[in-house]
Amino acid sequence: MTLYGYFRSSTSYRTRIAMNLKGLDYDYIAVNLAQDEQLKSEFLALNPQGLVPVLQADDLLLFQSPAILEWLEEVYPKNPLLPKDAAGRMQVRALSAMIGCDIHPLNNRRVLQYLRNELSVEAEVIKWCNRWISEGFAALEKRLVADKTRGKFCYGDSPSFADCYLIPQVSSARRFEVDLNPYPNIVQIDAHCRTLKAFADADPMQQPDASNA
């Protein structure tokens, strides 16, 4: 398999985590978003949206990280990232969606570039990111507190999709100077996950294209 991604992309980051947790080997091809390589014809032939990640598995091209993670779970069931029961799977998917649908899209690169370049509000970008990450994390923190059966991860005692989503978002929060003190459970999960090799190896600064930043 070949993963097309960018070291700092949260969606690429969550995909790397999932693949590492499942023990999968893959080649990595960097797509430099800072130089708009995702808009070149060669990459648009892979994904007309011009977004990373793209996962190539033989002749199959997979795009959109939620769909990629679901595909990985179905095709490589070893080291599952979803609980066995329907209620547990719903909970993990819901936690993942809180991050992937309601937090991340508001502070991804396309949105921030539009704020900076089209609306000329560079000075307000950090405030924008702080607002939406903090609002999302406040709700997520309440969900985590309410789950009395939770272990060291977002759900239960083993990593799941939700952790694959959370850790990249915490990295983004730190980049955008979000105060994480109000979210002790999120911080605790993040700290634990970062002790695990699968998460550490997926870290943006461990990727080969990080040296070109």
PDB file of N, CA, C and O in Angstrom, residues 3-4 21-22 28 32 42 46 54 60 69-70 74 100 107 112 125 131 141 157 165 173 175 187 196 206 212:
ATOM      1  N   LEU A   3       0.633   5.425   0.894  1.00  0.00           N
ATOM      2  CA  LEU A   3      -0.129   6.510   1.498  1.00  0.00           C
ATOM      3  C   LEU A   3       0.421   7.842   1.004  1.00  0.00           C
ATOM      4  O   LEU A   3       1.593   8.153   1.191  1.00  0.00           O
ATOM      5  N   TYR A   4      -0.445   8.606   0.372  1.00  0.00           N
ATOM      6  CA  TYR A   4      -0.121   9.974  -0.023  1.00  0.00           C
ATOM      7  C   TYR A   4      -0.617  10.898   1.081  1.00  0.00           C
ATOM      8  O   TYR A   4      -1.811  10.897   1.414  1.00  0.00           O
ATOM      9  N   LEU A  21      -1.439   1.164  14.243  1.00  0.00           N
ATOM     10  CA  LEU A  21      -2.092   0.335  15.260  1.00  0.00           C
ATOM     11  C   LEU A  21      -2.425  -1.049  14.720  1.00  0.00           C
ATOM     12  O   LEU A  21      -2.403  -2.038  15.459  1.00  0.00           O
ATOM     13  N   LYS A  22      -2.705  -1.126  13.437  1.00  0.00           N
ATOM     14  CA  LYS A  22      -3.016  -2.404  12.822  1.00  0.00           C
ATOM     15  C   LYS A  22      -1.767  -3.135  12.334  1.00  0.00           C
ATOM     16  O   LYS A  22      -1.860  -4.240  11.797  1.00  0.00           O
ATOM     17  N   TYR A  28       5.278   5.714   1.770  1.00  0.00           N
ATOM     18  CA  TYR A  28       4.764   7.055   2.040  1.00  0.00           C
ATOM     19  C   TYR A  28       5.248   8.008   0.951  1.00  0.00           C
ATOM     20  O   TYR A  28       6.451   8.090   0.682  1.00  0.00           O
ATOM     21  N   ASN A  32       3.239  18.060  -0.660  1.00  0.00           N
ATOM     22  CA  ASN A  32       3.540  19.289   0.071  1.00  0.00           C
ATOM     23  C   ASN A  32       2.397  20.293  -0.080  1.00  0.00           C
ATOM     24  O   ASN A  32       2.290  20.984  -1.097  1.00  0.00           O
ATOM     25  N   GLU A  42      -1.030  15.817 -11.455  1.00  0.00           N
ATOM     26  CA  GLU A  42      -0.663  14.452 -11.092  1.00  0.00           C
ATOM     27  C   GLU A  42      -1.446  13.987  -9.858  1.00  0.00           C
ATOM     28  O   GLU A  42      -1.928  12.845  -9.812  1.00  0.00           O
ATOM     29  N   LEU A  46      -5.392  11.472  -8.902  1.00  0.00           N
ATOM     30  CA  LEU A  46      -5.655  10.515  -7.832  1.00  0.00           C
ATOM     31  C   LEU A  46      -6.890  10.913  -7.035  1.00  0.00           C
ATOM     32  O   LEU A  46      -7.697  10.069  -6.664  1.00  0.00           O
ATOM     33  N   VAL A  54      -4.634  10.076   0.502  1.00  0.00           N
ATOM     34  CA  VAL A  54      -5.101   9.079  -0.455  1.00  0.00           C
ATOM     35  C   VAL A  54      -4.321   7.808  -0.173  1.00  0.00           C
ATOM     36  O   VAL A  54      -3.097   7.855  -0.006  1.00  0.00           O
ATOM     37  N   LEU A  60      -6.840  -0.091  -6.134  1.00  0.00           N
ATOM     38  CA  LEU A  60      -7.900   0.625  -5.425  1.00  0.00           C
ATOM     39  C   LEU A  60      -7.359   1.924  -4.849  1.00  0.00           C
ATOM     40  O   LEU A  60      -6.344   1.939  -4.159  1.00  0.00           O
ATOM     41  N   LEU A  69     -10.425   4.642   7.232  1.00  0.00           N
ATOM     42  CA  LEU A  69     -10.369   3.924   8.503  1.00  0.00           C
ATOM     43  C   LEU A  69     -11.392   2.789   8.546  1.00  0.00           C
ATOM     44  O   LEU A  69     -11.093   1.692   9.044  1.00  0.00           O
ATOM     45  N   GLU A  70     -12.583   3.041   8.022  1.00  0.00           N
ATOM     46  CA  GLU A  70     -13.599   1.983   7.984  1.00  0.00           C
ATOM     47  C   GLU A  70     -13.142   0.830   7.089  1.00  0.00           C
ATOM     48  O   GLU A  70     -13.338  -0.346   7.413  1.00  0.00           O
ATOM     49  N   GLU A  74     -12.440  -3.176   8.080  1.00  0.00           N
ATOM     50  CA  GLU A  74     -13.115  -4.302   7.435  1.00  0.00           C
ATOM     51  C   GLU A  74     -12.117  -5.270   6.801  1.00  0.00           C
ATOM     52  O   GLU A  74     -12.271  -6.491   6.896  1.00  0.00           O
ATOM     53  N   GLY A 100     -13.966  14.905  13.904  1.00  0.00           N
ATOM     54  CA  GLY A 100     -13.754  14.918  12.457  1.00  0.00           C
ATOM     55  C   GLY A 100     -14.759  15.741  11.686  1.00  0.00           C
ATOM     56  O   GLY A 100     -14.436  16.241  10.593  1.00  0.00           O
ATOM     57  N   ASN A 107     -10.914  24.306  11.280  1.00  0.00           N
ATOM     58  CA  ASN A 107      -9.540  24.819  11.417  1.00  0.00           C
ATOM     59  C   ASN A 107      -8.576  24.083  10.505  1.00  0.00           C
ATOM     60  O   ASN A 107      -7.381  24.032  10.777  1.00  0.00           O
ATOM     61  N   LEU A 112      -8.458  28.133   6.808  1.00  0.00           N
ATOM     62  CA  LEU A 112      -7.557  29.157   7.327  1.00  0.00           C
ATOM     63  C   LEU A 112      -6.925  29.973   6.214  1.00  0.00           C
ATOM     64  O   LEU A 112      -6.730  31.190   6.353  1.00  0.00           O
ATOM     65  N   VAL A 125      -7.151  34.759  13.003  1.00  0.00           N
ATOM     66  CA  VAL A 125      -7.130  33.322  12.733  1.00  0.00           C
ATOM     67  C   VAL A 125      -6.966  32.505  14.014  1.00  0.00           C
ATOM     68  O   VAL A 125      -7.676  31.509  14.223  1.00  0.00           O
ATOM     69  N   ARG A 131     -11.717  29.439  19.280  1.00  0.00           N
ATOM     70  CA  ARG A 131     -13.160  29.384  19.543  1.00  0.00           C
ATOM     71  C   ARG A 131     -13.721  28.006  19.247  1.00  0.00           C
ATOM     72  O   ARG A 131     -14.410  27.396  20.074  1.00  0.00           O
ATOM     73  N   GLU A 141     -15.061  16.726  26.353  1.00  0.00           N
ATOM     74  CA  GLU A 141     -14.641  16.483  27.730  1.00  0.00           C
ATOM     75  C   GLU A 141     -15.824  16.007  28.574  1.00  0.00           C
ATOM     76  O   GLU A 141     -15.688  15.076  29.392  1.00  0.00           O
ATOM     77  N   ASP A 157     -10.623   0.193  27.093  1.00  0.00           N
ATOM     78  CA  ASP A 157      -9.231  -0.007  27.503  1.00  0.00           C
ATOM     79  C   ASP A 157      -8.289  -0.260  26.330  1.00  0.00           C
ATOM     80  O   ASP A 157      -7.175  -0.756  26.526  1.00  0.00           O
ATOM     81  N   TYR A 165      -8.519  10.071  15.949  1.00  0.00           N
ATOM     82  CA  TYR A 165      -8.981  11.431  15.653  1.00  0.00           C
ATOM     83  C   TYR A 165      -8.488  12.437  16.690  1.00  0.00           C
ATOM     84  O   TYR A 165      -8.127  13.570  16.352  1.00  0.00           O
ATOM     85  N   ALA A 173      -4.522  21.842  18.428  1.00  0.00           N
ATOM     86  CA  ALA A 173      -4.885  22.763  19.508  1.00  0.00           C
ATOM     87  C   ALA A 173      -3.648  23.441  20.087  1.00  0.00           C
ATOM     88  O   ALA A 173      -3.651  24.652  20.362  1.00  0.00           O
ATOM     89  N   ARG A 175      -0.800  23.915  18.525  1.00  0.00           N
ATOM     90  CA  ARG A 175      -0.275  24.833  17.506  1.00  0.00           C
ATOM     91  C   ARG A 175      -1.033  26.155  17.520  1.00  0.00           C
ATOM     92  O   ARG A 175      -0.449  27.225  17.289  1.00  0.00           O
ATOM     93  N   VAL A 187      -6.380  15.722  27.911  1.00  0.00           N
ATOM     94  CA  VAL A 187      -4.929  15.804  28.092  1.00  0.00           C
ATOM     95  C   VAL A 187      -4.369  14.463  28.571  1.00  0.00           C
ATOM     96  O   VAL A 187      -3.302  14.023  28.116  1.00  0.00           O
ATOM     97  N   LEU A 196       2.719   5.283  23.297  1.00  0.00           N
ATOM     98  CA  LEU A 196       2.612   4.071  22.484  1.00  0.00           C
ATOM     99  C   LEU A 196       3.303   4.270  21.141  1.00  0.00           C
ATOM    100  O   LEU A 196       3.169   5.313  20.498  1.00  0.00           O
ATOM    101  N   GLN A 206       7.961  13.092  12.967  1.00  0.00           N
ATOM    102  CA  GLN A 206       8.684  11.869  12.651  1.00  0.00           C
ATOM    103  C   GLN A 206       8.544  11.483  11.184  1.00  0.00           C
ATOM    104  O   GLN A 206       9.121  10.477  10.752  1.00  0.00           O
ATOM    105  N   ASN A 212      11.409  19.198   5.581  1.00  0.00           N
ATOM    106  CA  ASN A 212      11.310  20.221   4.528  1.00  0.00           C
ATOM    107  C   ASN A 212      10.433  21.401   4.921  1.00  0.00           C
ATOM    108  O   ASN A 212      10.225  22.309   4.134  1.00  0.00           O
TER     109      ASN A 212
END
